[in-house]
XYZ file of C-alpha atoms in Angstrom:
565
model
C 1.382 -100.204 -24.058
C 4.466 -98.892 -22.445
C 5.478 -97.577 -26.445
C 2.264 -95.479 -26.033
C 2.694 -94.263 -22.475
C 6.330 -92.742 -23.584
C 4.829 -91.388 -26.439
C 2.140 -89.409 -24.447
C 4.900 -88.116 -22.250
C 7.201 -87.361 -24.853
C 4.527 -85.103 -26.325
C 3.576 -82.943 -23.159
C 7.179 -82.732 -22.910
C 7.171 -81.311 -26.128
C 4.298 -79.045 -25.488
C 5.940 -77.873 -21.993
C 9.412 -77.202 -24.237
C 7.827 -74.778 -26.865
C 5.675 -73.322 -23.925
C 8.651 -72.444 -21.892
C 10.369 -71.222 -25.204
C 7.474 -68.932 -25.739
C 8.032 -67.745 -22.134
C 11.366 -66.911 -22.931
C 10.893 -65.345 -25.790
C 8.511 -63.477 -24.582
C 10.703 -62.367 -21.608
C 13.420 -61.546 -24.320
C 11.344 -59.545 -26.422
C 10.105 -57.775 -23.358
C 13.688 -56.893 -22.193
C 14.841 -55.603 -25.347
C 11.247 -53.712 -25.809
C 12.213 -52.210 -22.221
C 16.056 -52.014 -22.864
C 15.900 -51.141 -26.177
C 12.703 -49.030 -27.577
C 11.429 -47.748 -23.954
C 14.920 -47.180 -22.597
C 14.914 -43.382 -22.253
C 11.229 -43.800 -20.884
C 12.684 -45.474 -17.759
C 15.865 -44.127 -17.765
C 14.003 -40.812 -17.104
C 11.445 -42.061 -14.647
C 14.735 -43.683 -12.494
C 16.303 -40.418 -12.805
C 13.470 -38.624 -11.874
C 13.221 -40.596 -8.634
C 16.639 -39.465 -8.136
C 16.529 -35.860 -9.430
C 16.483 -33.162 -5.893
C 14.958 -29.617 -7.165
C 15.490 -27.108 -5.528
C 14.063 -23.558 -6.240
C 16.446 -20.288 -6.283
C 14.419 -17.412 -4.786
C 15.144 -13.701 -7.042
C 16.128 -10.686 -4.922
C 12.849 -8.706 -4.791
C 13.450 -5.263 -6.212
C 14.554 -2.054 -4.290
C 11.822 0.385 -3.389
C 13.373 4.081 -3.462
C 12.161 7.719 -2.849
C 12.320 10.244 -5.554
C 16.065 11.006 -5.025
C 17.135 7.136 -4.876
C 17.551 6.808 -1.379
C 16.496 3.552 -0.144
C 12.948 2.494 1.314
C 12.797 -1.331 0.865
C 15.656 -3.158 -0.152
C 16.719 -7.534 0.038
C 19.272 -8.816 2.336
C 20.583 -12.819 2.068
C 19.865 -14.317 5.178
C 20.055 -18.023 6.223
C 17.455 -20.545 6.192
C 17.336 -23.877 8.370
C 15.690 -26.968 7.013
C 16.004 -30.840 8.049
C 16.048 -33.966 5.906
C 14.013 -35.873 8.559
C 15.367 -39.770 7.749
C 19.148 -38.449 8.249
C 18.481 -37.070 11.520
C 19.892 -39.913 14.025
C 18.660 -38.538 17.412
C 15.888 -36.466 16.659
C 15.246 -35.322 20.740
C 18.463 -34.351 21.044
C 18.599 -32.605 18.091
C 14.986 -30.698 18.824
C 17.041 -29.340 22.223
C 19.768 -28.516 20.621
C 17.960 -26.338 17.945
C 15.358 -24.750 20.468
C 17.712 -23.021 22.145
C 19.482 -21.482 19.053
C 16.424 -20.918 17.346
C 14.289 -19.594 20.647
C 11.399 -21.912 19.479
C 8.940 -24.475 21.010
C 10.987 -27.825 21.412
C 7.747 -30.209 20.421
C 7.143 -27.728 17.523
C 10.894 -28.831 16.150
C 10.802 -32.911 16.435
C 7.390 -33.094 14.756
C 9.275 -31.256 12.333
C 12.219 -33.859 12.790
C 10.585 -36.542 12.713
C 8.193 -36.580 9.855
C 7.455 -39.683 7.970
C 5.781 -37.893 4.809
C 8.677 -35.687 3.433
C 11.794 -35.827 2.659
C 12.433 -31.993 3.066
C 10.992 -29.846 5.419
C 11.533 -26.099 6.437
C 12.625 -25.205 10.603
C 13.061 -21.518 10.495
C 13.070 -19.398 7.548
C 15.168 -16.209 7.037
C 16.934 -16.604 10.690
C 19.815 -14.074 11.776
C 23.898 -14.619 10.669
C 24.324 -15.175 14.947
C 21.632 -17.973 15.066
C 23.229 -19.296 11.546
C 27.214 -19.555 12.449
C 25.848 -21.517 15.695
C 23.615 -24.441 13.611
C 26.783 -24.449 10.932
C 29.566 -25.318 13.823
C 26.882 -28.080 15.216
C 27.303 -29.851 11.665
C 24.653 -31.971 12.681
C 23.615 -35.214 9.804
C 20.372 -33.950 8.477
C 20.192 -30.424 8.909
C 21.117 -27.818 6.432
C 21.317 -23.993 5.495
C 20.415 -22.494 2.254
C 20.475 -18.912 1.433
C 17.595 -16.952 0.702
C 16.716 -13.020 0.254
C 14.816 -11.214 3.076
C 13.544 -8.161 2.578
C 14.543 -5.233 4.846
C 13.542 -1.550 5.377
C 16.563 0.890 6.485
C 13.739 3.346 7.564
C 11.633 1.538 9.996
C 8.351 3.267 10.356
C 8.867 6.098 7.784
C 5.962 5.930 5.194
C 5.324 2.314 6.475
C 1.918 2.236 5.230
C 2.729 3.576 1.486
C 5.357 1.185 1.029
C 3.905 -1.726 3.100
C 5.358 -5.052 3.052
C 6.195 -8.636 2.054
C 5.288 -11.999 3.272
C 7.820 -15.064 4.047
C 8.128 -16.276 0.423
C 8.554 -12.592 -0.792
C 5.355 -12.053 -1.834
C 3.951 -8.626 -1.621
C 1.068 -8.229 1.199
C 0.148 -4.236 1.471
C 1.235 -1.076 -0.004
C 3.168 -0.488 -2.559
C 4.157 -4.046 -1.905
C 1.521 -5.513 -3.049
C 0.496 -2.974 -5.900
C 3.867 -3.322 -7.829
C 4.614 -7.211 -6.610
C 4.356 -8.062 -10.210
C 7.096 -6.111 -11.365
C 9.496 -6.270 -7.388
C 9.146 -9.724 -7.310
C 11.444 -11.352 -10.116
C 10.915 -14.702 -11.630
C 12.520 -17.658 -9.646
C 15.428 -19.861 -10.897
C 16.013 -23.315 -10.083
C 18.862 -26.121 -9.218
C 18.227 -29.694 -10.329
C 20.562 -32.935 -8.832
C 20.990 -36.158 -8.707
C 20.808 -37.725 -4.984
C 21.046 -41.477 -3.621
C 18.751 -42.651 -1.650
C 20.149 -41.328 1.541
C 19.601 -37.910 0.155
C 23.565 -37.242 -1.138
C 25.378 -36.014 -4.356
C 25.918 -38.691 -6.776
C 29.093 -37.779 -7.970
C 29.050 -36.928 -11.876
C 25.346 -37.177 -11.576
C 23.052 -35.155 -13.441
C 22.854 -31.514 -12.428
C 21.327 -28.386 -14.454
C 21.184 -24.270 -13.324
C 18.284 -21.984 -14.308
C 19.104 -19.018 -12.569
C 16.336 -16.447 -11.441
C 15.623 -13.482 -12.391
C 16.081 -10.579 -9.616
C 13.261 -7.964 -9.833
C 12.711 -4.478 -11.054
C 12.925 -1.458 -8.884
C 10.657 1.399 -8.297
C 11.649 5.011 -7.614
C 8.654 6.929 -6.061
C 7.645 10.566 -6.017
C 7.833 10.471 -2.553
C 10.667 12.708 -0.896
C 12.066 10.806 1.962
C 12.938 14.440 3.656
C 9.617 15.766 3.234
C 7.999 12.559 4.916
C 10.196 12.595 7.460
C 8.950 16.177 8.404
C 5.378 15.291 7.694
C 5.651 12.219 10.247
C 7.241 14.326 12.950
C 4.759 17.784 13.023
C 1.900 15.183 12.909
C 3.257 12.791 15.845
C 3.542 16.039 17.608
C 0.497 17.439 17.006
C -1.050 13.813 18.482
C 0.437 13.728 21.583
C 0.006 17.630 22.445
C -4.188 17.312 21.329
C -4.591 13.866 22.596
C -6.267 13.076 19.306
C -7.004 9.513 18.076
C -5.326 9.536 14.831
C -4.326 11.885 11.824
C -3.422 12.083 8.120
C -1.010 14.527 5.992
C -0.887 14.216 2.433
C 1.763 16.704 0.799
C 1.477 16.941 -3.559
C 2.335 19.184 -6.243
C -0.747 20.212 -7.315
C 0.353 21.027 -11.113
C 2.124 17.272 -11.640
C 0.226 15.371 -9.271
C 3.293 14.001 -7.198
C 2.594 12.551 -3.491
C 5.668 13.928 -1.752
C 4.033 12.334 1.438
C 1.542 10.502 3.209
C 2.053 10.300 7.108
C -0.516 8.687 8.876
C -0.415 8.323 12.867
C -0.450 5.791 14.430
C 2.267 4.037 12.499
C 4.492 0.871 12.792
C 7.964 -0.893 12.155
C 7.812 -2.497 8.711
C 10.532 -4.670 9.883
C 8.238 -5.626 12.726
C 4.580 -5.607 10.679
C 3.586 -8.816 12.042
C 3.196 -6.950 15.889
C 1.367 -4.416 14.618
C -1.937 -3.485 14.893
C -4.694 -3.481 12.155
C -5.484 0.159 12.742
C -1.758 1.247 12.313
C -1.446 -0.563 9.163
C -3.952 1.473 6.983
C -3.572 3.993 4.846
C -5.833 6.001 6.354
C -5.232 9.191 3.776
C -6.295 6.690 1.358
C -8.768 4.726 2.047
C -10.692 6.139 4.928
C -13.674 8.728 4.368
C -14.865 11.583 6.517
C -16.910 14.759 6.578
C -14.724 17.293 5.243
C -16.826 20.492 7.716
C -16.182 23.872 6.638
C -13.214 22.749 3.996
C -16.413 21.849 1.502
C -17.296 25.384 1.143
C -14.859 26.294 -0.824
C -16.018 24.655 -3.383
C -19.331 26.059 -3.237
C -18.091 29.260 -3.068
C -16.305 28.561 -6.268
C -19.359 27.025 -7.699
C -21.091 30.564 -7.665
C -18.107 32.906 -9.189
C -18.081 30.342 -11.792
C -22.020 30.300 -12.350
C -22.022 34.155 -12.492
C -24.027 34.382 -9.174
C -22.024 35.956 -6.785
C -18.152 38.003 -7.149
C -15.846 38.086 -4.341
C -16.847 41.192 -3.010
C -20.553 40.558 -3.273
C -22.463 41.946 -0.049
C -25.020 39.952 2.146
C -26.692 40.372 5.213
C -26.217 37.592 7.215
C -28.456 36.657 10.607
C -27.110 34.792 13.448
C -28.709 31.862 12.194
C -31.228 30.461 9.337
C -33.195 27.963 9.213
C -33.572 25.155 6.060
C -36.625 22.947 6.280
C -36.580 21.560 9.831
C -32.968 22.237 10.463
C -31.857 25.472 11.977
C -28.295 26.443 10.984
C -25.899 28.976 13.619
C -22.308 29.835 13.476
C -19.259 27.645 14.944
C -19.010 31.101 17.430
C -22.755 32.742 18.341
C -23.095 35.910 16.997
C -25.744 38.911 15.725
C -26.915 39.785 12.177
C -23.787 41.945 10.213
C -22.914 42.113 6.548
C -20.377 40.207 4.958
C -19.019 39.758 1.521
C -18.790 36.480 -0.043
C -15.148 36.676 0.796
C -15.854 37.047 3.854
C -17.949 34.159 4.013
C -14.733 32.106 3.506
C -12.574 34.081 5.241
C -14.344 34.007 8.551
C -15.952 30.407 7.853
C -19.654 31.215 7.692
C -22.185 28.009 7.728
C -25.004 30.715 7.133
C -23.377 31.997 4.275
C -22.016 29.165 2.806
C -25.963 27.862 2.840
C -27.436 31.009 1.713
C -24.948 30.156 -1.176
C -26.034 27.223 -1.547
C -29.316 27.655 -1.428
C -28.977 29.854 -4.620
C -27.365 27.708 -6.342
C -29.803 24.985 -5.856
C -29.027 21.205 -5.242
C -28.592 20.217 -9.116
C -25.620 22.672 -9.114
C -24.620 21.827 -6.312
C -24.454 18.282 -6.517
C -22.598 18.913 -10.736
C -19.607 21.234 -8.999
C -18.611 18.614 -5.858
C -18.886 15.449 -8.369
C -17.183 17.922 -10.787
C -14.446 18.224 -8.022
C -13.889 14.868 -8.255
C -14.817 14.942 -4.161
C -17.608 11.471 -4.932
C -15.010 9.199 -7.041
C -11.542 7.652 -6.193
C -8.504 9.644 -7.724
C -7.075 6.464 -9.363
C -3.882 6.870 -7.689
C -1.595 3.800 -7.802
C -2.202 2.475 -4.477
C -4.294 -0.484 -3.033
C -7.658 -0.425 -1.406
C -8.649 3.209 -2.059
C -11.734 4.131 -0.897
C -14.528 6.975 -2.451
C -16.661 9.695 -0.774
C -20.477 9.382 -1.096
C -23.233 11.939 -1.786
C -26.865 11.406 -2.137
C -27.939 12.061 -5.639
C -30.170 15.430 -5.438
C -33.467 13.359 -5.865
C -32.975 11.683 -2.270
C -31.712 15.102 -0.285
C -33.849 15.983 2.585
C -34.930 19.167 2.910
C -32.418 20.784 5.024
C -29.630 18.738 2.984
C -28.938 21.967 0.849
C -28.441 23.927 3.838
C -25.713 21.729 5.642
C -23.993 20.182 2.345
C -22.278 23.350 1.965
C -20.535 23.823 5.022
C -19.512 20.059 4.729
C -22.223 18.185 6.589
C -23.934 14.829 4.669
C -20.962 14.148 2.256
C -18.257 11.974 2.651
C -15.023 12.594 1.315
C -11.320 11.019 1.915
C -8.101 13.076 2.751
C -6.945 12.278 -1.058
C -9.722 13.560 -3.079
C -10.084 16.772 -0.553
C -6.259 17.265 -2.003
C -7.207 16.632 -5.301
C -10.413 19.058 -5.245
C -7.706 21.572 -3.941
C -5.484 21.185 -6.433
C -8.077 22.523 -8.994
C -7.515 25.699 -7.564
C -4.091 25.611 -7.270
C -3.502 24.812 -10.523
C -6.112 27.252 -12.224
C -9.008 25.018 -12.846
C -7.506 22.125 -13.925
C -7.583 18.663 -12.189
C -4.563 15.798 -12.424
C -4.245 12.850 -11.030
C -2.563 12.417 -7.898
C 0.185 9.149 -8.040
C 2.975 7.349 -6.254
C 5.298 5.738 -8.405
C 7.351 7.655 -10.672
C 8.952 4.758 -12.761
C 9.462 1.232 -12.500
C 13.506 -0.204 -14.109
C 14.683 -3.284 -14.518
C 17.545 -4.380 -13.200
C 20.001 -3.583 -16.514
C 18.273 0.112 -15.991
C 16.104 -0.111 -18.428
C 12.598 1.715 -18.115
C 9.321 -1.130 -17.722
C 6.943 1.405 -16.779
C 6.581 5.022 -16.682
C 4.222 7.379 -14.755
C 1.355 7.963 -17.363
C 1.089 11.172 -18.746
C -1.643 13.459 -17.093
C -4.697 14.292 -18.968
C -5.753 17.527 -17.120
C -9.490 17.781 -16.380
C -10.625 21.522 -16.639
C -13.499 21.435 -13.427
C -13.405 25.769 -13.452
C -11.747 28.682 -15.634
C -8.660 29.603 -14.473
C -10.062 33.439 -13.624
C -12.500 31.565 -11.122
C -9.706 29.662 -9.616
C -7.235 32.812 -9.237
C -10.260 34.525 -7.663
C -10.468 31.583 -5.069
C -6.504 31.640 -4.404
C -6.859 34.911 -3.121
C -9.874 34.674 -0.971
C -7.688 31.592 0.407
C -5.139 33.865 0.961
C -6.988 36.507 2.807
C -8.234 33.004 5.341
C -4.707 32.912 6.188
C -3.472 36.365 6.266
C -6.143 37.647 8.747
C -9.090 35.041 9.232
C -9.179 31.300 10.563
C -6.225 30.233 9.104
C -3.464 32.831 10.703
C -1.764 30.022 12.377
C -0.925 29.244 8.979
C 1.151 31.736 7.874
C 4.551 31.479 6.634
C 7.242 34.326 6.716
C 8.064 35.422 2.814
C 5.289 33.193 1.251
C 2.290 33.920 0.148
C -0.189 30.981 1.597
C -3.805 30.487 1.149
C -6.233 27.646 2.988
C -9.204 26.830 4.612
C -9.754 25.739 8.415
C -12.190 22.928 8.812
C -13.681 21.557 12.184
C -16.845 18.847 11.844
C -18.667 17.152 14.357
C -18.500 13.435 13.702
C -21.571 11.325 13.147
C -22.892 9.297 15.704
C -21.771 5.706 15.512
C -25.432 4.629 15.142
C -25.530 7.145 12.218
C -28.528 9.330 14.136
C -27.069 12.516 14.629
C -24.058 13.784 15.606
C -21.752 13.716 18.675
C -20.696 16.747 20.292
C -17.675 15.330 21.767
C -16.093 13.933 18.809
C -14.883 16.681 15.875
C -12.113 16.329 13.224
C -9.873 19.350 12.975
C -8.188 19.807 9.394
C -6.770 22.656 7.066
C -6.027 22.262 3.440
C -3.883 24.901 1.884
C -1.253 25.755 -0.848
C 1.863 28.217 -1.568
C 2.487 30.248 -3.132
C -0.607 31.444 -3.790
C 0.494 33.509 -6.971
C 1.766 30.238 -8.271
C 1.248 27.078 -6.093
C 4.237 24.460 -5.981
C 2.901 22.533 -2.558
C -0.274 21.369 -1.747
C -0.591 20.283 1.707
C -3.957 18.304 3.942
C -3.752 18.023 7.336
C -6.758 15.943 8.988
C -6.420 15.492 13.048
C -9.131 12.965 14.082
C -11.144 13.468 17.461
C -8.436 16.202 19.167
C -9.239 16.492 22.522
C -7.268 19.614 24.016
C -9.044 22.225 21.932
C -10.963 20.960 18.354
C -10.635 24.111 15.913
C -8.937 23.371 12.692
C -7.289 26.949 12.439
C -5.955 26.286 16.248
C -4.974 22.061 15.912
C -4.490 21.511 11.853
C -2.935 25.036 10.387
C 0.073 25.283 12.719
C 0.720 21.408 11.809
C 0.449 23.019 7.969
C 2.583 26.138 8.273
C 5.694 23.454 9.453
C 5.215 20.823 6.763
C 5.064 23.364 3.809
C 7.334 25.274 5.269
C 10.037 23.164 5.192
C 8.458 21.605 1.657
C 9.408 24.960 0.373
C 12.612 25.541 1.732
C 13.504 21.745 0.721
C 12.422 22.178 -2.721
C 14.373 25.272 -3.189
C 11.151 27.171 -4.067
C 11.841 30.645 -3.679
C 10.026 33.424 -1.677
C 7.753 36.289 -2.556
């Protein structure tokens, strides 16, 4: 009995040996499975637990003018962060840092005392004053890395073409944001190996990828000539009391912006206090009804149809009336003969609709789109915006009576330039653009201005003809305030009543005074708008826009070295 009893417990002692042996073994073979054949699996998950990456932000590329003088550039600049578990007294440390910094106290120890993150950003891009003061603090859990700000050495000049760049460097408006693919660089990066209190392990892992800084840009525009632009229209703001206004300055054979001024403006190295309205490009991407600086177009529209030559009499009345709309002069006056010269020259609505109404609305409608005065330009900027015009089928029927002298059409600032530039540049349309070239930063070329594809919109004898009815406008019509000593200059005065904001009608207090005009006439090198919205000392375009005109191009001239007649 007892012989069987020992024999029962020699056997589950038995069975209990070879189970714990099988445990063992199977502890063994999972060690050296996990030591030996998965060993660089968890070697690299440990490592990655103790791997810190941090990413190297590029310097953003430079933004120049056409001579390489600087427009945007990036400046190092010190940025504070905290490691949240190192910091010891976080109150303290949140008083200490409000004052240097100049922010919100609470705002800093949530920061400091964050459960969730290792890592966590305080102020980004701060001053070298502010920086030198956290640094001698040398307070346990807060650091400084270096990081590229961007900066603009001009302030407000040609703020909204160049535009500007967010906190991480990323482009926002302007030119910014239209060439951020090519400013912005590619980032690098810095890998280490921290313990668990967030510090070096020395001889630990570490690897570099540096970044990449980004390409530059040099534009078409000429810093000198904006500068000018910027000033005469300012001026011309404050002495009319108007709202706003727009100058656009090209070379109406290449299709170079030398400017864009827009007023009002704003500090770029401010953008974040400025207003919406200062922001936009208004040349760009705003529309408006051109008034009388549509009919040269029409005008040109019959010389090239075979209608009517320059010196083609009519008799004009005081007024005429079109369907249900009866159309007068900007100044009363009696019935008198004028040429269709004259028509331009003195800024006739009746004759520019007795025009039209020869022409009829088909041809009408195929010269403006023709123009290019109902489609964007495809100029290298954000956000540009197109003129409208009804298609002929849904004009009223007074619309071919007030389309010609610039009424029921929308246009913006750029394509008016561009329509002009077809007569400048004897019939032929280009593209108007912004960016000259894009280089890397070795100085290598990554993108070129594309090469025009002129458009022919009239023969060059029809556009010569036009140049020198322009020029007669200037000499002794509306435009005199435009003239220029030693140049030849031809232009067109425009002044149109805005429509109503409820789109019925339009209000007789609210006009926008422009001229558009070019020298020299015999061969045009500057093509200058001028668009003053809602002037309120006097509204005419040859008495508010042309004198703004004669300064800009005059100086465009000189500055260009273009010589005179």
């Amino acid at each position: 009995m007892a012989s069987r009893k020992l024999d029962k417990i020699e056997r589950r002692l038995l069975v209990l040996l070879f189970l714990l042996v099988i445990f063992l073994l199977s502890v063994a073979g999972r060690l050296i499975f996990v030591q030996g054949v998965e060993a660089k699996k968890y070697n690299s998950l440990a490592r990655k637990q103790r791997i810190r990456s941090v990413e190297l932000a590029p310097d953003r590329g430079t933004i120049y003018d056409r001579d390489k003088q600087e427009l945007a550039i990036s400046l190092k600049a010190q940025t504070v962060y905290a490691t949240p578990y190192l910091i010891n007294k976080p109150s303290k440390v949140a008083t200490q840092l409000s004052e240097i910094l100049e922010m919100d106290k609470k705002e800093l120890l949530d920061k400091l005392t964050r459960e969730d993150c290792g890592f966590v950003y305080l102020a980004r891009k701060i001053d070298s004053k502010k920086a030198k003061a956290i640094k001698v603090l040398e307070i346990d859990g807060i650091g400084l890395i270096e990081e590229s700000k961007r900066y603009y050495p001009c302030k407000t000049l040609a703020s909204q073409v160049v535009g500007f760049v967010g906190t991480e460097n990323n482009g926002l408006a302007g030119l910014e944001l239209y060439l951020d693919k090519y400013l912005r660089g590619i980032p690098g990066k810095i890998m280490t190996e921290k313990d668990p209190l967030g510090r070096d392990i020395p001889g630990g892992y570490t690897k570099l990828s540096p970044s990449s800084n980004g390409n530059s840009a040099i534009l078409t525009i000429d810093k000198e000539i904006q500068y000018k632009a910027e000033v005469e229209l300012n001026r011309s703001i404050q002495e009319t009391k108007a709202k706003a206004g727009s100058i656009i300055v090209m070379n109406p054979n290449t299709g170079e912006i030398y400017a864009i001024a827009n007023t009002p403006s704003f500090d770029l190295n401010n953008f974040s206090q400025a207003k919406a309205d200062s922001i936009r490009n208004r040349a760009v991407t705003d529309v408006y009804e051109p008034g009388s600086t549509l009919k040269t177009f029409v005008i040109a529209a019959a010389i090239e149809e075979g209608l009517f030559a320059p010196s083609t009499c009519f008799y004009l009345p005081g007024t005429i009336k079109v369907a249900d709309r009866v159309i007068g002069e900007a100044h009363a006056r009696g019935g008198r003969n004028f040429t269709l010269a004259d028509i331009i020259k003195y800024s006739s609505n009746v004759g520019a609709a007795t025009v039209g109404i020869k022409l009829g609305k088909e041809r009408i409608y195929q010269y403006l789109t023709g123009f290019g005065l109902t489609e964007k330009t495809g100029i290298d900027f954000p956000g540009e915006g197109d003129g409208y015009l009804l298609q002929p089928s849904e004009w009223s029927g007074s619309t071919i009576g007030t389309v010609p002298f610039g009424q029921g059409i929308s246009v913006t600032g750029l394509e008016l330039t561009r329509a002009y530039g077809v007569i400048a540049n004897d019939g032929m349309m280009v593209r108007p653009y912004l960016v000259s070239k894009v280089i890397s930063p070795q100085k290598h070329i990554i993108k070129s201005a594309e090469e025009q594809e002129e458009k022919p919109v009239i023969t060059p004898q029809t556009a010569r003809e036009m140049r020198y009815m322009l020029e007669k406008v200037v000499a002794d019509g509306t435009g005199t305030n435009a003239q220029i000593v030693g140049y030849r200059v031809g232009g067109k005065t425009g002044t149109a009543q805005k429509p109503k904001i409820n789109g019925k009608g339009y209000d007789p207090g609210r006009y926008v005074a422009s001229f558009v005009g070019f020298a020299p006439v015999e061969d045009p090198q500057v093509l200058v708008t001028v668009i003053i919205d809602e002037p309120q000392a006097t509204i005419w375009g040859g008495s508010v826009a042309a004198p703004v005109f004669k300064n800009v191009t005059e100086f465009s001239l000189h500055h260009l070295k273009i010589q005179p007649n």
